[in-house]
Tab-separated table of C-alpha atoms and ligand atoms in Angstrom:
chain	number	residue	atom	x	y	z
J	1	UNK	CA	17.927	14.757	-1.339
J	2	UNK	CA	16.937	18.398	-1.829
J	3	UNK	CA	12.635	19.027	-2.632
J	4	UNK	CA	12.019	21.272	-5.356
J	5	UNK	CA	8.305	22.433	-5.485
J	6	UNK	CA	7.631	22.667	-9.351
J	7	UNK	CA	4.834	24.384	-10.018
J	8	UNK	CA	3.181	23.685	-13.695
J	9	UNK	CA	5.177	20.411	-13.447
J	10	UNK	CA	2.477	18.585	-15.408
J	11	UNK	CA	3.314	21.026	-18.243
J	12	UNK	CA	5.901	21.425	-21.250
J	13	UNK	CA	8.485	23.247	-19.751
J	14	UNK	CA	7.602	21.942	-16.286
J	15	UNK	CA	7.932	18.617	-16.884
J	16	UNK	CA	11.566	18.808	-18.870
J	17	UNK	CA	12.599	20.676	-15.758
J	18	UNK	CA	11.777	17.817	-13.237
J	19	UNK	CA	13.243	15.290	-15.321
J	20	UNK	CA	16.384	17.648	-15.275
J	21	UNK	CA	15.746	18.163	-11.512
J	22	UNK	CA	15.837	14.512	-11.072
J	23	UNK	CA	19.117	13.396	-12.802
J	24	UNK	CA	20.752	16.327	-10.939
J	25	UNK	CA	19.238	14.732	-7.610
J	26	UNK	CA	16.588	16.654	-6.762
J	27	UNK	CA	13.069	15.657	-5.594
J	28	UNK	CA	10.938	17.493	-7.694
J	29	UNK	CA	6.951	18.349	-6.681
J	30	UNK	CA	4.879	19.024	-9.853
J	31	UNK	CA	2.033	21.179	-8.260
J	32	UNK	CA	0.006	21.775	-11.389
J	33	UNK	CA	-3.940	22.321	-11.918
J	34	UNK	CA	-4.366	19.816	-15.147
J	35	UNK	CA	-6.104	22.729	-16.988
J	36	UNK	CA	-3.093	22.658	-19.723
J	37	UNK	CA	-0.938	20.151	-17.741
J	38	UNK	CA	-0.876	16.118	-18.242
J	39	UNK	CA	-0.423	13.624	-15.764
J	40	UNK	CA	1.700	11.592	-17.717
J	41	UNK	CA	4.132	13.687	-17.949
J	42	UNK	CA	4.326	13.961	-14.289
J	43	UNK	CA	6.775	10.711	-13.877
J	44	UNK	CA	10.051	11.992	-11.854
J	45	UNK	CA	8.379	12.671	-8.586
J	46	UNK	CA	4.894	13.235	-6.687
J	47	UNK	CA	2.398	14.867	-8.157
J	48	UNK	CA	0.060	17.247	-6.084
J	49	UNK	CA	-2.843	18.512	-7.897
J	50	UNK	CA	-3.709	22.178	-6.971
J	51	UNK	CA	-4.235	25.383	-8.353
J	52	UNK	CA	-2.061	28.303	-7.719
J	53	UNK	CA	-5.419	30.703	-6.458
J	54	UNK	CA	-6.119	27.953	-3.949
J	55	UNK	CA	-3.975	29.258	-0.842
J	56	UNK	CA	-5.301	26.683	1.350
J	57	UNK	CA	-3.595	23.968	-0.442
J	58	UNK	CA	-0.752	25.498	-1.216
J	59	UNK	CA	0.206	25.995	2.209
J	60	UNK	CA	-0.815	22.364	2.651
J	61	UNK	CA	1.896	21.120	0.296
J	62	UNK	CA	4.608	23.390	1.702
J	63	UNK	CA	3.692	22.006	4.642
J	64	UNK	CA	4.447	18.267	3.731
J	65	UNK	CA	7.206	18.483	1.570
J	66	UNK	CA	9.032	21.705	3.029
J	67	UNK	CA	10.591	22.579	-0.226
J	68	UNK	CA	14.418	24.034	0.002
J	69	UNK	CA	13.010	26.062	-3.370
J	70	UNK	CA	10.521	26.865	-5.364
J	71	UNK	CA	10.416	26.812	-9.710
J	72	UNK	CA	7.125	28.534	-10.884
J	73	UNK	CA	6.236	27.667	-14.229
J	74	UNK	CA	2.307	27.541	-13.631
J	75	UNK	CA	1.169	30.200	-16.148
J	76	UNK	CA	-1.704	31.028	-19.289
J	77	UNK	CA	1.372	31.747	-21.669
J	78	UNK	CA	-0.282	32.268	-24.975
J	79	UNK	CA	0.068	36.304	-26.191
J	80	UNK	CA	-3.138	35.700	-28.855
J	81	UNK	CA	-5.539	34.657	-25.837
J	82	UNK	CA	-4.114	37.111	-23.330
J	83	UNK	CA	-5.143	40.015	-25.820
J	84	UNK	CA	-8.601	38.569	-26.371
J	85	UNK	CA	-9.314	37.742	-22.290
J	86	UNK	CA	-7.053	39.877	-20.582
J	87	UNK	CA	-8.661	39.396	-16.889
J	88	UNK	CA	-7.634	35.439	-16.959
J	89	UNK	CA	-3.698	36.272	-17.639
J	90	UNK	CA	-4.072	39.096	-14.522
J	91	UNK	CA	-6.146	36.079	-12.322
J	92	UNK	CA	-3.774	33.616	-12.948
J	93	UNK	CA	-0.524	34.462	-13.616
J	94	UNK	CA	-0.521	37.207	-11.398
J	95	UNK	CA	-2.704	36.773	-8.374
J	96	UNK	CA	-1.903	33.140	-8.622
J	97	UNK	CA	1.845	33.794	-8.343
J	98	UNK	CA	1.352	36.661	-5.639
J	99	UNK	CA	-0.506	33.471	-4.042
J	100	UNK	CA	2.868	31.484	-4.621
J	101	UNK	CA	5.101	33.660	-3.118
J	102	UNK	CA	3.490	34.354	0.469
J	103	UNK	CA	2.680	31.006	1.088
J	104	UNK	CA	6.787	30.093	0.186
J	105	UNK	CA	7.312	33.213	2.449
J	106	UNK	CA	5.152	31.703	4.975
J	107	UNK	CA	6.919	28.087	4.887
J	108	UNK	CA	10.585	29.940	5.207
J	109	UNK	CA	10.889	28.438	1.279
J	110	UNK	CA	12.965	31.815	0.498
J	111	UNK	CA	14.704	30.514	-3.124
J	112	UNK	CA	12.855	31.107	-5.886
J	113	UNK	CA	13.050	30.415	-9.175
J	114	UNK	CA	10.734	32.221	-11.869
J	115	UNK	CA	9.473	31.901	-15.251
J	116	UNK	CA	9.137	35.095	-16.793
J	117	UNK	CA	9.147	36.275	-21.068
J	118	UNK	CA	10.760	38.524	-23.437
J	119	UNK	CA	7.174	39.294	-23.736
J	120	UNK	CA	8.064	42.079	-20.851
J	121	UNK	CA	10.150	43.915	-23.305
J	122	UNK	CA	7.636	44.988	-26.075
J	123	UNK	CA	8.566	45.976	-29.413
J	124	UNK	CA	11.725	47.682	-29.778
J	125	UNK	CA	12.850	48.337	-33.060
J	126	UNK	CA	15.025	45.982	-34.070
J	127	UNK	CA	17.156	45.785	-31.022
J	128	UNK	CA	18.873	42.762	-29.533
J	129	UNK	CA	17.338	42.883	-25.452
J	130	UNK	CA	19.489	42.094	-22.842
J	131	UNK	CA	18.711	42.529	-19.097
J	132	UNK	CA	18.603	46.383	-18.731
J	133	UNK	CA	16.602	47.182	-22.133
J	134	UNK	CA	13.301	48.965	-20.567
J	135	UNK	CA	10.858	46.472	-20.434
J	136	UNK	CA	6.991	47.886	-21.917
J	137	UNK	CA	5.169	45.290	-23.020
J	138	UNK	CA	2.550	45.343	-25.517
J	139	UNK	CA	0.244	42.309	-24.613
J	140	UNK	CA	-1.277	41.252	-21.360
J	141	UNK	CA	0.918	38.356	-21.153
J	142	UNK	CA	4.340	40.402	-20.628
J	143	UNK	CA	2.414	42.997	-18.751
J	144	UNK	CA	0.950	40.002	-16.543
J	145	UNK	CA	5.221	38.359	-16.436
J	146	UNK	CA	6.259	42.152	-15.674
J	147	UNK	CA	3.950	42.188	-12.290
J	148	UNK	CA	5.280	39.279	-11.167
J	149	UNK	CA	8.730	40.326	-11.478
J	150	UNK	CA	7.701	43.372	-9.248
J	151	UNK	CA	6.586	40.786	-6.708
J	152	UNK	CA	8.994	39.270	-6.810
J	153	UNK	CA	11.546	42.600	-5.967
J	154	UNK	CA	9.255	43.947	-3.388
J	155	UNK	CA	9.362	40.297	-1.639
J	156	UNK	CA	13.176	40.625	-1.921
J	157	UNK	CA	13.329	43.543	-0.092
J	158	UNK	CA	10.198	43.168	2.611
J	159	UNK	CA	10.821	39.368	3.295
J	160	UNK	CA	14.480	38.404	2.362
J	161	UNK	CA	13.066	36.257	-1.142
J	162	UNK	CA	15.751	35.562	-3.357
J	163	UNK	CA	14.500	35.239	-6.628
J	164	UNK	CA	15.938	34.053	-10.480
J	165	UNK	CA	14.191	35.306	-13.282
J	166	UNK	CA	14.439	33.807	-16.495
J	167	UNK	CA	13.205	35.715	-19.109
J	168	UNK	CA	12.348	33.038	-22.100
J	169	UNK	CA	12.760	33.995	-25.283
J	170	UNK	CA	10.632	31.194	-27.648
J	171	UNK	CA	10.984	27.499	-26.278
J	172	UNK	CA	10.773	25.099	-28.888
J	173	UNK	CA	11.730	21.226	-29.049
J	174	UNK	CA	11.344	18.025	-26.734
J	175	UNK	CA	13.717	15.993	-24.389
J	176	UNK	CA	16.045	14.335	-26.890
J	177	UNK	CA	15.086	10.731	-24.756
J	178	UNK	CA	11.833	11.054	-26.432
J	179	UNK	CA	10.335	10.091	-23.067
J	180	UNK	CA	7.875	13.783	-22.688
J	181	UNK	CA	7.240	16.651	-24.962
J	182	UNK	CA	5.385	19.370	-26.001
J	183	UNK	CA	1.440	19.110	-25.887
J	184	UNK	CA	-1.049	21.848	-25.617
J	185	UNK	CA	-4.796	21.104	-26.920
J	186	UNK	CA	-5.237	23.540	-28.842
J	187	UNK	CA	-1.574	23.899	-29.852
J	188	UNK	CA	-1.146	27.201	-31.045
J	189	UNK	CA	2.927	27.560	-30.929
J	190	UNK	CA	4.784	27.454	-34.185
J	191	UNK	CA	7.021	24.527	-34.235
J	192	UNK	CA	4.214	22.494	-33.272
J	193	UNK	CA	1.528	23.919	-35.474
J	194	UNK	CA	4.186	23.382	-38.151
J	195	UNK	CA	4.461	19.686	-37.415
J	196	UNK	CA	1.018	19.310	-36.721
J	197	UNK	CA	0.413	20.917	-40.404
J	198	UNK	CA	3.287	18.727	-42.143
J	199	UNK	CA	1.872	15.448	-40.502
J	200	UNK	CA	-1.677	16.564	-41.844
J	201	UNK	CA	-3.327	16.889	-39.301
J	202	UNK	CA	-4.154	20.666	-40.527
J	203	UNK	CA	-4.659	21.859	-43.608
J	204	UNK	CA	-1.845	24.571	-43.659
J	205	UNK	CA	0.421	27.112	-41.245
J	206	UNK	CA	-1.915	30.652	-40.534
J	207	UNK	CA	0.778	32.785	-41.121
J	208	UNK	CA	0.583	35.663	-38.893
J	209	UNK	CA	1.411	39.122	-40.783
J	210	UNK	CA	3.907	39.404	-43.884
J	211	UNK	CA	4.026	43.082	-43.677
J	212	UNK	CA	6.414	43.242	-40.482
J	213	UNK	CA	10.331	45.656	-40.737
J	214	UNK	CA	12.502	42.736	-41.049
J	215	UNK	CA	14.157	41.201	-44.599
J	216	UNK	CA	11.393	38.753	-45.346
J	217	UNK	CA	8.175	40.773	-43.430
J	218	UNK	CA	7.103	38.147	-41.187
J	219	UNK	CA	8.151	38.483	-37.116
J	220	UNK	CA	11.584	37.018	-36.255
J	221	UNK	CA	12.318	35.099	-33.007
J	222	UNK	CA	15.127	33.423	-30.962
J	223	UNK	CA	15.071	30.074	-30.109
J	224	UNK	CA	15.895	27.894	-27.908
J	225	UNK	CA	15.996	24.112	-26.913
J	226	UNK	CA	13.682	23.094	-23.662
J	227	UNK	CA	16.564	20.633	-22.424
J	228	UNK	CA	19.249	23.807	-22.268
J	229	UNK	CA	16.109	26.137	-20.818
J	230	UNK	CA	15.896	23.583	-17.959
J	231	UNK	CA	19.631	22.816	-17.593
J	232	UNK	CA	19.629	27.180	-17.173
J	233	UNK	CA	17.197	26.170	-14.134
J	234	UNK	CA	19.181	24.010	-12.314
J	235	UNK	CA	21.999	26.404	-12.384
J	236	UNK	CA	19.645	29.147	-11.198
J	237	UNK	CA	18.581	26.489	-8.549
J	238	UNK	CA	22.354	26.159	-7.572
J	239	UNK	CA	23.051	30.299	-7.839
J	240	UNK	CA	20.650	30.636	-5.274
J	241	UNK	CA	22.207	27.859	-3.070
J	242	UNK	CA	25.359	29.221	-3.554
J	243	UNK	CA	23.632	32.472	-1.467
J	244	UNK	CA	24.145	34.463	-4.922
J	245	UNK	CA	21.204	36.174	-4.335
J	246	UNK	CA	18.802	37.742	-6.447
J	247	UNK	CA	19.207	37.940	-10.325
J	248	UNK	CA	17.085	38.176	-14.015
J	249	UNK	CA	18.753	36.236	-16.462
J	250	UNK	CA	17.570	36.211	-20.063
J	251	UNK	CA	17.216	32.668	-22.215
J	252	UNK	CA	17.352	32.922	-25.935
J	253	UNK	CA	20.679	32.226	-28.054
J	254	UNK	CA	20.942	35.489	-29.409
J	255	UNK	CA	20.061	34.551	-33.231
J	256	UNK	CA	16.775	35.183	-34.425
J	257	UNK	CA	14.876	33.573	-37.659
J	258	UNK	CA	11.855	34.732	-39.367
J	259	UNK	CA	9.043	32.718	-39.327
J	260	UNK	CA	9.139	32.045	-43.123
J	261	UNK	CA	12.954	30.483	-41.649
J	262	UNK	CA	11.338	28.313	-39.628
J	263	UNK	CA	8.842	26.731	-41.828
J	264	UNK	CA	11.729	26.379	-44.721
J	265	UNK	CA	13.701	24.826	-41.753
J	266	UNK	CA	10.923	22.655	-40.893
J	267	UNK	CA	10.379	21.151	-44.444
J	268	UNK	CA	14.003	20.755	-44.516
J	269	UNK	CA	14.353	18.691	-41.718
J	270	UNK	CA	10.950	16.596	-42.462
J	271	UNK	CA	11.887	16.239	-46.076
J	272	UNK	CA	8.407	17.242	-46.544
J	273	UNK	CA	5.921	20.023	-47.307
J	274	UNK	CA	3.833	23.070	-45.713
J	275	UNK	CA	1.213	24.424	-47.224
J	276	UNK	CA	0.955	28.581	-45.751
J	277	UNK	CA	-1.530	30.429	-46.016
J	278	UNK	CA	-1.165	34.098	-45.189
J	279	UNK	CA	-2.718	35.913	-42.963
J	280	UNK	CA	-2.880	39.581	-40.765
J	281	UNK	CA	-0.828	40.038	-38.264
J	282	UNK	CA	-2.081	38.695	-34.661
J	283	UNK	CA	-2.385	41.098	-32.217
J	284	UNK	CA	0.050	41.471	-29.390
J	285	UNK	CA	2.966	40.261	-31.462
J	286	UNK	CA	6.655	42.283	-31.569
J	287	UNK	CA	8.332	42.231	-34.607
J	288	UNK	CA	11.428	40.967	-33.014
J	289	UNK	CA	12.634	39.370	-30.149
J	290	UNK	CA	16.085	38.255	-30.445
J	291	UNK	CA	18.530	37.963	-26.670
J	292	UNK	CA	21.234	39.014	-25.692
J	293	UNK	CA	22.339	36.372	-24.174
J	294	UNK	CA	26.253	36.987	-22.793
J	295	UNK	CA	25.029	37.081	-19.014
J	296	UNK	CA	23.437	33.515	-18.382
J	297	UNK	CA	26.721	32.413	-20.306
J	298	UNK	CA	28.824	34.304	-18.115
J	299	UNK	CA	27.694	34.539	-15.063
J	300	UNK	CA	25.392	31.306	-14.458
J	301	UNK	CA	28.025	28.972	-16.833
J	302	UNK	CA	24.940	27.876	-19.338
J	303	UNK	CA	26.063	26.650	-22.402
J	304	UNK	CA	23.064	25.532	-24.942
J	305	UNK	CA	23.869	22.669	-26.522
J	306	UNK	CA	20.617	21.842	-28.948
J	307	UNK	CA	18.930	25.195	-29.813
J	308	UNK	CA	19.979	24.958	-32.995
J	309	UNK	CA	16.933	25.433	-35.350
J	310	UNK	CA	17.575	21.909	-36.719
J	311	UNK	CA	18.253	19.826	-33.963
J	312	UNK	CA	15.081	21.577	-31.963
J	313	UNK	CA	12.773	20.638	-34.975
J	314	UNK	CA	14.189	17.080	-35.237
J	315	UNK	CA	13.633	16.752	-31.617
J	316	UNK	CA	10.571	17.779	-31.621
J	317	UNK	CA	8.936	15.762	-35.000
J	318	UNK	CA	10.585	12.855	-33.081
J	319	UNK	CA	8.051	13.438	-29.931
J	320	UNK	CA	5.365	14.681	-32.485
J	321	UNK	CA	5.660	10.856	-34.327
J	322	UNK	CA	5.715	8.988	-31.380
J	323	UNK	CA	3.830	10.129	-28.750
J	324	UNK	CA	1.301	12.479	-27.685
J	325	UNK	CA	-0.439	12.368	-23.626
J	326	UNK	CA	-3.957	11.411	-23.030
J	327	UNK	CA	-6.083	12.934	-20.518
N	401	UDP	N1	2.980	32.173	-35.767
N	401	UDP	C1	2.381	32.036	-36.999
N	401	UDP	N2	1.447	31.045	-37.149
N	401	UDP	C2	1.100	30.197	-36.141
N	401	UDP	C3	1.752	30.329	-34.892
N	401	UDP	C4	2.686	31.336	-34.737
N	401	UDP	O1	2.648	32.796	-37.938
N	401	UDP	O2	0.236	29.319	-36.329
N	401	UDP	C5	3.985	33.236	-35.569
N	401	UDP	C6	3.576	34.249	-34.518
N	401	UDP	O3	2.795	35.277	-35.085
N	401	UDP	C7	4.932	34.728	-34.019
N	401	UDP	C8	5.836	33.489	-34.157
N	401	UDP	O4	5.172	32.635	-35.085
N	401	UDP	O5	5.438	35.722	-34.871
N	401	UDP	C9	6.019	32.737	-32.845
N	401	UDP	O6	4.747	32.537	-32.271
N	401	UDP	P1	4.496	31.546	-31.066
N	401	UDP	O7	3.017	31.557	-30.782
N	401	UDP	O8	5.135	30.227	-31.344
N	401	UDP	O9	5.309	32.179	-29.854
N	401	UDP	P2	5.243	33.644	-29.175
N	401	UDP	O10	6.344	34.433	-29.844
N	401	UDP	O11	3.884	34.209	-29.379
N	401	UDP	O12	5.528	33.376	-27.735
């Protein structure tokens, strides 16, 4: 059985993708710092507690498992907090993941699998991205992703690293099994705010900027469904196997909704009500940012099978009802 070091396996996406790691017969090593991670939701292999900016250990757990690849999820991911503290998102995300990437070099771990955003492509005007659109990001989050991915090339050509970056378009939704989900304290992501706002446990939705180009005014998005992000994963896992070599793929499903679409959507599939109350726009936020999404389909065989807006808000009320992890 093949070891797959996962780092931010304690976290949302992290955690789907070593339960998906799992049934497709991998090992899978969540290396996560707890800061936003949970240990509960660590429950398909070892856990190794560790922080990406401690070298020392991360050679140590190279070292014990010897990991045939590497998924790096570990990140600060939220756009809002990355324009207020812009330092952290350059700390962590990027000198943690430079961190990552010698000590796989070190270990001869040379497949690796990376997180990045649609945050690296900015605002553009209303077009659909694919995987050549200029990427100029306009918060420290994408600009943060966007370093890595330069790593990530320069490794490829100094020390033979064959990378697969996923850029993630929004993630929404919880494994269908109900058995983990999505938890961040504070949650600050839509779907979840949404839910968190329809099961009362706030007042209403802030939402951010009405005055936006697109049909309704507020900032349209493309989602998709954290069990078909992770299922992408395990076919990048397999690319790289397959000695495909290096490749960015973007995630989304290439249909974007407004954000006044998904809190109509959300009522809908609650059967119940969200109070809004509107606010400015938040800084660091694109107006759109909607995939295209014809190469992951093409090339890696992905097919998304629950990112419909529906089935990714059922999914997720489901987890929201019936579970939540404690510290
Ligand atoms: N949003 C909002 N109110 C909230 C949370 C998010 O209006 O409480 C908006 C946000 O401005 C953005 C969209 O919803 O236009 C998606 O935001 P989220 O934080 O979920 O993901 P992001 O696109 O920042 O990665």
């Amino acid at each position: 059985m093949k070891t797959i070091l996962v780092t931010g396996g304690a976290g949302y996406i992290g955690s789907h993708a070593c339960k998906a790691l799992r049934a497709a017969g991998y090992t899978p090593v969540a290396y996560d710092s707890l800061v936003t991670g949970w240990q509960d939701a660590v429950r398909f292999g070892p856990f190794e507690k560790g922080d990406l900016l401690d070298r020392a250990r991360l050679d140590e757990v190279f070292r014990k498992y010897r990991p045939s690849a590497v998924m790096h999820f570990a990140a600060l991911s939220l756009v809002g907090e990355s324009m207020e503290n812009p330092a952290l998102y350059w700390r962590n995300n990027v000198l943690g993941s430079l961190n990552l990437a010698e000590a796989a070099v070190a270990a001869g771990c040379l497949d690796f699998v990376f997180s990045s955003t649609c945050a690296t492509y900015g605002d553009q005007d209303g077009v659909v991205l694919d995987e050549n659109s200029v990427q100029q990001p306009i918060n420290a989050y994408g600009a943060s992703k966007r370093a890595v991915e330069d790593i990530l090339a320069n490794f490829g050509a100094s020390h033979s690293l064959r990378s697969v970056i996923f850029r993630y378009f929004n993630v929404a939704g919880s494994d269908p099994e109900g058995e983990i989900g999505e938890c961040h304290r504070p949650e600050t992501h839509l779907v979840p705010v949404l839910l968190e706002v329809i099961s009362g446990q706030r007042e209403a939705l802030s939402l951010f900027g009405t005055d936006y180009p697109t049909p309704d005014g507020t900032c349209i998005r493309d989602y998709v469904h954290v069990s078909d992000l992770v299922d992408a994963h395990i076919l990048g896992v397999k690319w790289l196997e397959a000695g495909k070599g290096s490749r960015v793929f973007n995630l989304g499903t290439g249909t974007g909704f407004s954000v006044r679409e998904v809190i109509a959507k959300s009522g809908a599939v609650t059967n119940l009500t969200v109070p809004v109350v509107e606010k400015p726009r938040r800084p660091g936020d694109a107006a759109m940012l909607v995939s295209g999404s014809a190469r992951a389909v093409e090339e890696l065989g992905w097919s998304p099978r629950r990112s419909d807006l529906a089935t990714m808000v059922s999914d997720a009320w489901r987890w929201h009802q019936s579970g939540h992890y404690e510290k």
